[in-house]
Amino acid sequence: MGGAGVTETGGGRGCTGDGPDPYAEAAAVARAGLVREITAGGGLTDPRWRGAFEAVPRHLFVPYYYEAGVAGGKGGAGLTTRLWRDDRNPLRRARWLAGAYADAPLATRVRDGELISSSSQPSLMARMLEALRVRDGDRVLEIGAGSGYNAALLAHRLGDGRVTTVDLDPEITEAARRHLAAAGFRPAVVTGDGARGCLARAPYDRIIATCAVPSVPPAWLEQCRPGALMLMPLATGLVLLRVRGARHAEGRFLTTPAYFVPLRGSGTPGPVSAHGLPSWPLLDESFRFLLHVAAGRLEPVEVLALWEHEGRPGRERYGVTVRGERQWAWLDDAEGPYAWPLGAERT
């Protein structure tokens, strides 16, 4: 994991930049179109979140990003085309702005061929934020600052002083600070190990992670108020946990598939074996999810037998429990016959 040093900014609402935004008018039109698209797909049912997406200018958070080029390699190796706000070519600038308001994830930072930061698909962000069920006055910790866009949406909804975003990489947090300031937001931006949370600004009512974790970091539970909610990507899904105490949380997965960059320092997950499997179940999202959940605990053919025996269960039938030093994923019942330890117990 990363070091213990912390750098923080925060304070009142402000706006910085190099002058008037030349893209403001066109961006407003594109942003309205994006909100209509997300709403038509069943998202943004809460008018307060819809207002946040209508107001926060995503293009200020992605001054450049990478498009997929020639496929090959792993991580960010196929991301060969950079679209840039200040490109001299007006057609490429138009492509950049259109992409900034497409309902698609954007690769924003690649290092040594590895994708290390991105701006998530807006419709997925909307589903996650609505699932978090924030209330006026809640204090929220975001793990994974990314471009700063998600923190801006939270700050629009709750106010700057109630939002903290953490990332291990100082280049990422510095860029997020600049983007947030340009958009007129100043939540606390902390450089530190996301797995350790941010004790200095605890306790929190909500924690949302925008990076995948192999298990629930204990510090997150310890920094939450009883009754808090934590939403995090795990095993290609999104699990929403209710915190019962500093050492106890439980909840279920959402129906939504989710593929995120791993939490920095948690290690890159190895490939999930499909040895001995026919090709047809690998085309089913619900089977691939169980294959990830039970990886290292069941052989792939055993996973297939269980999946078929239990009626090809969807993500909503699975959950996670944290109790003291133990944490495990389960199907249907936390105390039932189908359970798989998370974290160190899996190895």
Tab-separated table of N, CA, C and O in Angstrom, residues 161-206:
chain	number	residue	atom	x	y	z
A	161	GLY	N	-17.733	21.186	1.812
A	161	GLY	CA	-17.192	20.782	3.101
A	161	GLY	C	-17.576	19.390	3.538
A	161	GLY	O	-16.997	18.869	4.508
A	162	ARG	N	-18.522	18.766	2.863
A	162	ARG	CA	-18.981	17.437	3.258
A	162	ARG	C	-18.444	16.341	2.356
A	162	ARG	O	-18.852	15.176	2.476
A	163	VAL	N	-17.510	16.679	1.464
A	163	VAL	CA	-16.984	15.707	0.506
A	163	VAL	C	-15.477	15.633	0.635
A	163	VAL	O	-14.784	16.659	0.637
A	164	THR	N	-14.957	14.406	0.729
A	164	THR	CA	-13.520	14.134	0.754
A	164	THR	C	-13.225	13.092	-0.309
A	164	THR	O	-13.918	12.071	-0.395
A	165	THR	N	-12.209	13.337	-1.135
A	165	THR	CA	-11.797	12.355	-2.125
A	165	THR	C	-10.324	12.052	-1.939
A	165	THR	O	-9.522	12.953	-1.682
A	166	VAL	N	-9.963	10.769	-2.035
A	166	VAL	CA	-8.616	10.299	-1.718
A	166	VAL	C	-8.052	9.524	-2.899
A	166	VAL	O	-8.760	8.723	-3.528
A	167	ASP	N	-6.769	9.743	-3.182
A	167	ASP	CA	-6.077	8.935	-4.183
A	167	ASP	C	-4.610	8.828	-3.793
A	167	ASP	O	-4.028	9.766	-3.222
A	168	LEU	N	-4.005	7.696	-4.132
A	168	LEU	CA	-2.615	7.445	-3.770
A	168	LEU	C	-1.636	8.246	-4.612
A	168	LEU	O	-0.554	8.604	-4.151
A	169	ASP	N	-2.017	8.555	-5.845
A	169	ASP	CA	-1.102	9.153	-6.808
A	169	ASP	C	-1.162	10.674	-6.732
A	169	ASP	O	-2.204	11.269	-7.021
A	170	PRO	N	-0.056	11.353	-6.388
A	170	PRO	CA	-0.095	12.814	-6.279
A	170	PRO	C	-0.369	13.517	-7.601
A	170	PRO	O	-0.938	14.612	-7.604
A	171	GLU	N	0.012	12.917	-8.725
A	171	GLU	CA	-0.306	13.530	-10.015
A	171	GLU	C	-1.812	13.536	-10.247
A	171	GLU	O	-2.366	14.502	-10.790
A	172	ILE	N	-2.478	12.468	-9.834
A	172	ILE	CA	-3.925	12.385	-10.007
A	172	ILE	C	-4.630	13.388	-9.102
A	172	ILE	O	-5.543	14.106	-9.538
A	173	THR	N	-4.215	13.481	-7.841
A	173	THR	CA	-4.889	14.414	-6.941
A	173	THR	C	-4.634	15.867	-7.329
A	173	THR	O	-5.527	16.709	-7.228
A	174	GLU	N	-3.423	16.170	-7.804
A	174	GLU	CA	-3.144	17.544	-8.218
A	174	GLU	C	-4.004	17.925	-9.415
A	174	GLU	O	-4.553	19.037	-9.483
A	175	ALA	N	-4.137	17.012	-10.383
A	175	ALA	CA	-4.989	17.285	-11.540
A	175	ALA	C	-6.449	17.436	-11.105
A	175	ALA	O	-7.166	18.320	-11.586
A	176	ALA	N	-6.900	16.579	-10.189
A	176	ALA	CA	-8.285	16.674	-9.712
A	176	ALA	C	-8.541	18.017	-9.045
A	176	ALA	O	-9.598	18.629	-9.244
A	177	ARG	N	-7.575	18.501	-8.261
A	177	ARG	CA	-7.727	19.822	-7.629
A	177	ARG	C	-7.916	20.910	-8.679
A	177	ARG	O	-8.767	21.793	-8.536
A	178	ARG	N	-7.082	20.878	-9.701
A	178	ARG	CA	-7.185	21.897	-10.759
A	178	ARG	C	-8.539	21.835	-11.451
A	178	ARG	O	-9.173	22.869	-11.686
A	179	HIS	N	-8.971	20.647	-11.800
A	179	HIS	CA	-10.248	20.498	-12.493
A	179	HIS	C	-11.406	20.980	-11.621
A	179	HIS	O	-12.310	21.686	-12.095
A	180	LEU	N	-11.388	20.587	-10.356
A	180	LEU	CA	-12.449	21.001	-9.435
A	180	LEU	C	-12.489	22.514	-9.285
A	180	LEU	O	-13.557	23.132	-9.316
A	181	ALA	N	-11.323	23.131	-9.117
A	181	ALA	CA	-11.277	24.582	-8.967
A	181	ALA	C	-11.791	25.280	-10.222
A	181	ALA	O	-12.515	26.279	-10.144
A	182	ALA	N	-11.425	24.755	-11.394
A	182	ALA	CA	-11.885	25.351	-12.648
A	182	ALA	C	-13.400	25.297	-12.773
A	182	ALA	O	-14.018	26.178	-13.380
A	183	ALA	N	-14.003	24.252	-12.185
A	183	ALA	CA	-15.461	24.104	-12.240
A	183	ALA	C	-16.155	24.796	-11.076
A	183	ALA	O	-17.393	24.806	-11.011
A	184	GLY	N	-15.370	25.380	-10.147
A	184	GLY	CA	-15.961	26.126	-9.042
A	184	GLY	C	-16.229	25.311	-7.798
A	184	GLY	O	-17.069	25.691	-6.982
A	185	PHE	N	-15.512	24.200	-7.612
A	185	PHE	CA	-15.718	23.349	-6.444
A	185	PHE	C	-14.407	23.189	-5.682
A	185	PHE	O	-13.339	23.097	-6.286
A	186	ARG	N	-14.520	23.108	-4.358
A	186	ARG	CA	-13.332	22.904	-3.532
A	186	ARG	C	-13.605	21.928	-2.390
A	186	ARG	O	-13.506	22.283	-1.219
A	187	PRO	N	-13.944	20.676	-2.709
A	187	PRO	CA	-13.997	19.661	-1.657
A	187	PRO	C	-12.577	19.335	-1.194
A	187	PRO	O	-11.605	19.783	-1.798
A	188	ALA	N	-12.450	18.569	-0.132
A	188	ALA	CA	-11.128	18.154	0.341
A	188	ALA	C	-10.565	17.098	-0.604
A	188	ALA	O	-11.221	16.098	-0.889
A	189	VAL	N	-9.370	17.327	-1.104
A	189	VAL	CA	-8.675	16.376	-1.971
A	189	VAL	C	-7.436	15.904	-1.226
A	189	VAL	O	-6.566	16.707	-0.890
A	190	VAL	N	-7.355	14.623	-0.966
A	190	VAL	CA	-6.320	14.066	-0.098
A	190	VAL	C	-5.439	13.112	-0.890
A	190	VAL	O	-5.938	12.239	-1.607
A	191	THR	N	-4.131	13.266	-0.759
A	191	THR	CA	-3.182	12.332	-1.342
A	191	THR	C	-2.787	11.335	-0.265
A	191	THR	O	-2.173	11.710	0.745
A	192	GLY	N	-3.144	10.097	-0.435
A	192	GLY	CA	-2.855	9.069	0.556
A	192	GLY	C	-3.385	7.730	0.107
A	192	GLY	O	-3.983	7.591	-0.961
A	193	ASP	N	-3.144	6.730	0.921
A	193	ASP	CA	-3.539	5.355	0.627
A	193	ASP	C	-5.044	5.205	0.810
A	193	ASP	O	-5.558	5.302	1.931
A	194	GLY	N	-5.744	4.958	-0.287
A	194	GLY	CA	-7.194	4.847	-0.208
A	194	GLY	C	-7.671	3.746	0.710
A	194	GLY	O	-8.736	3.864	1.320
A	195	ALA	N	-6.908	2.666	0.844
A	195	ALA	CA	-7.311	1.576	1.726
A	195	ALA	C	-7.344	2.011	3.186
A	195	ALA	O	-8.004	1.384	4.011
A	196	ARG	N	-6.641	3.094	3.504
A	196	ARG	CA	-6.645	3.606	4.879
A	196	ARG	C	-7.709	4.675	5.098
A	196	ARG	O	-7.824	5.227	6.203
A	197	GLY	N	-8.453	5.010	4.053
A	197	GLY	CA	-9.470	6.034	4.185
A	197	GLY	C	-8.848	7.387	4.481
A	197	GLY	O	-7.763	7.720	3.995
A	198	CYS	N	-9.535	8.194	5.281
A	198	CYS	CA	-9.011	9.493	5.712
A	198	CYS	C	-9.545	9.763	7.109
A	198	CYS	O	-10.616	10.353	7.289
A	199	LEU	N	-8.796	9.295	8.108
A	199	LEU	CA	-9.225	9.378	9.484
A	199	LEU	C	-9.432	10.828	9.933
A	199	LEU	O	-10.335	11.122	10.725
A	200	ALA	N	-8.613	11.737	9.387
A	200	ALA	CA	-8.669	13.133	9.840
A	200	ALA	C	-10.021	13.780	9.587
A	200	ALA	O	-10.393	14.729	10.286
A	201	ARG	N	-10.791	13.282	8.607
A	201	ARG	CA	-12.077	13.897	8.276
A	201	ARG	C	-13.263	12.988	8.612
A	201	ARG	O	-14.393	13.280	8.266
A	202	ALA	N	-12.981	11.865	9.286
A	202	ALA	CA	-14.039	10.948	9.719
A	202	ALA	C	-14.796	11.575	10.900
A	202	ALA	O	-14.299	12.506	11.545
A	203	PRO	N	-16.014	11.066	11.208
A	203	PRO	CA	-16.672	9.898	10.627
A	203	PRO	C	-17.483	10.244	9.384
A	203	PRO	O	-17.843	11.407	9.171
A	204	TYR	N	-17.773	9.207	8.595
A	204	TYR	CA	-18.502	9.374	7.347
A	204	TYR	C	-19.856	8.680	7.412
A	204	TYR	O	-20.027	7.669	8.089
A	205	ASP	N	-20.797	9.252	6.668
A	205	ASP	CA	-22.120	8.641	6.515
A	205	ASP	C	-22.208	7.762	5.280
A	205	ASP	O	-23.065	6.876	5.199
A	206	ARG	N	-21.340	8.041	4.327
A	206	ARG	CA	-21.301	7.275	3.094
A	206	ARG	C	-19.852	7.156	2.621
A	206	ARG	O	-19.077	8.115	2.721
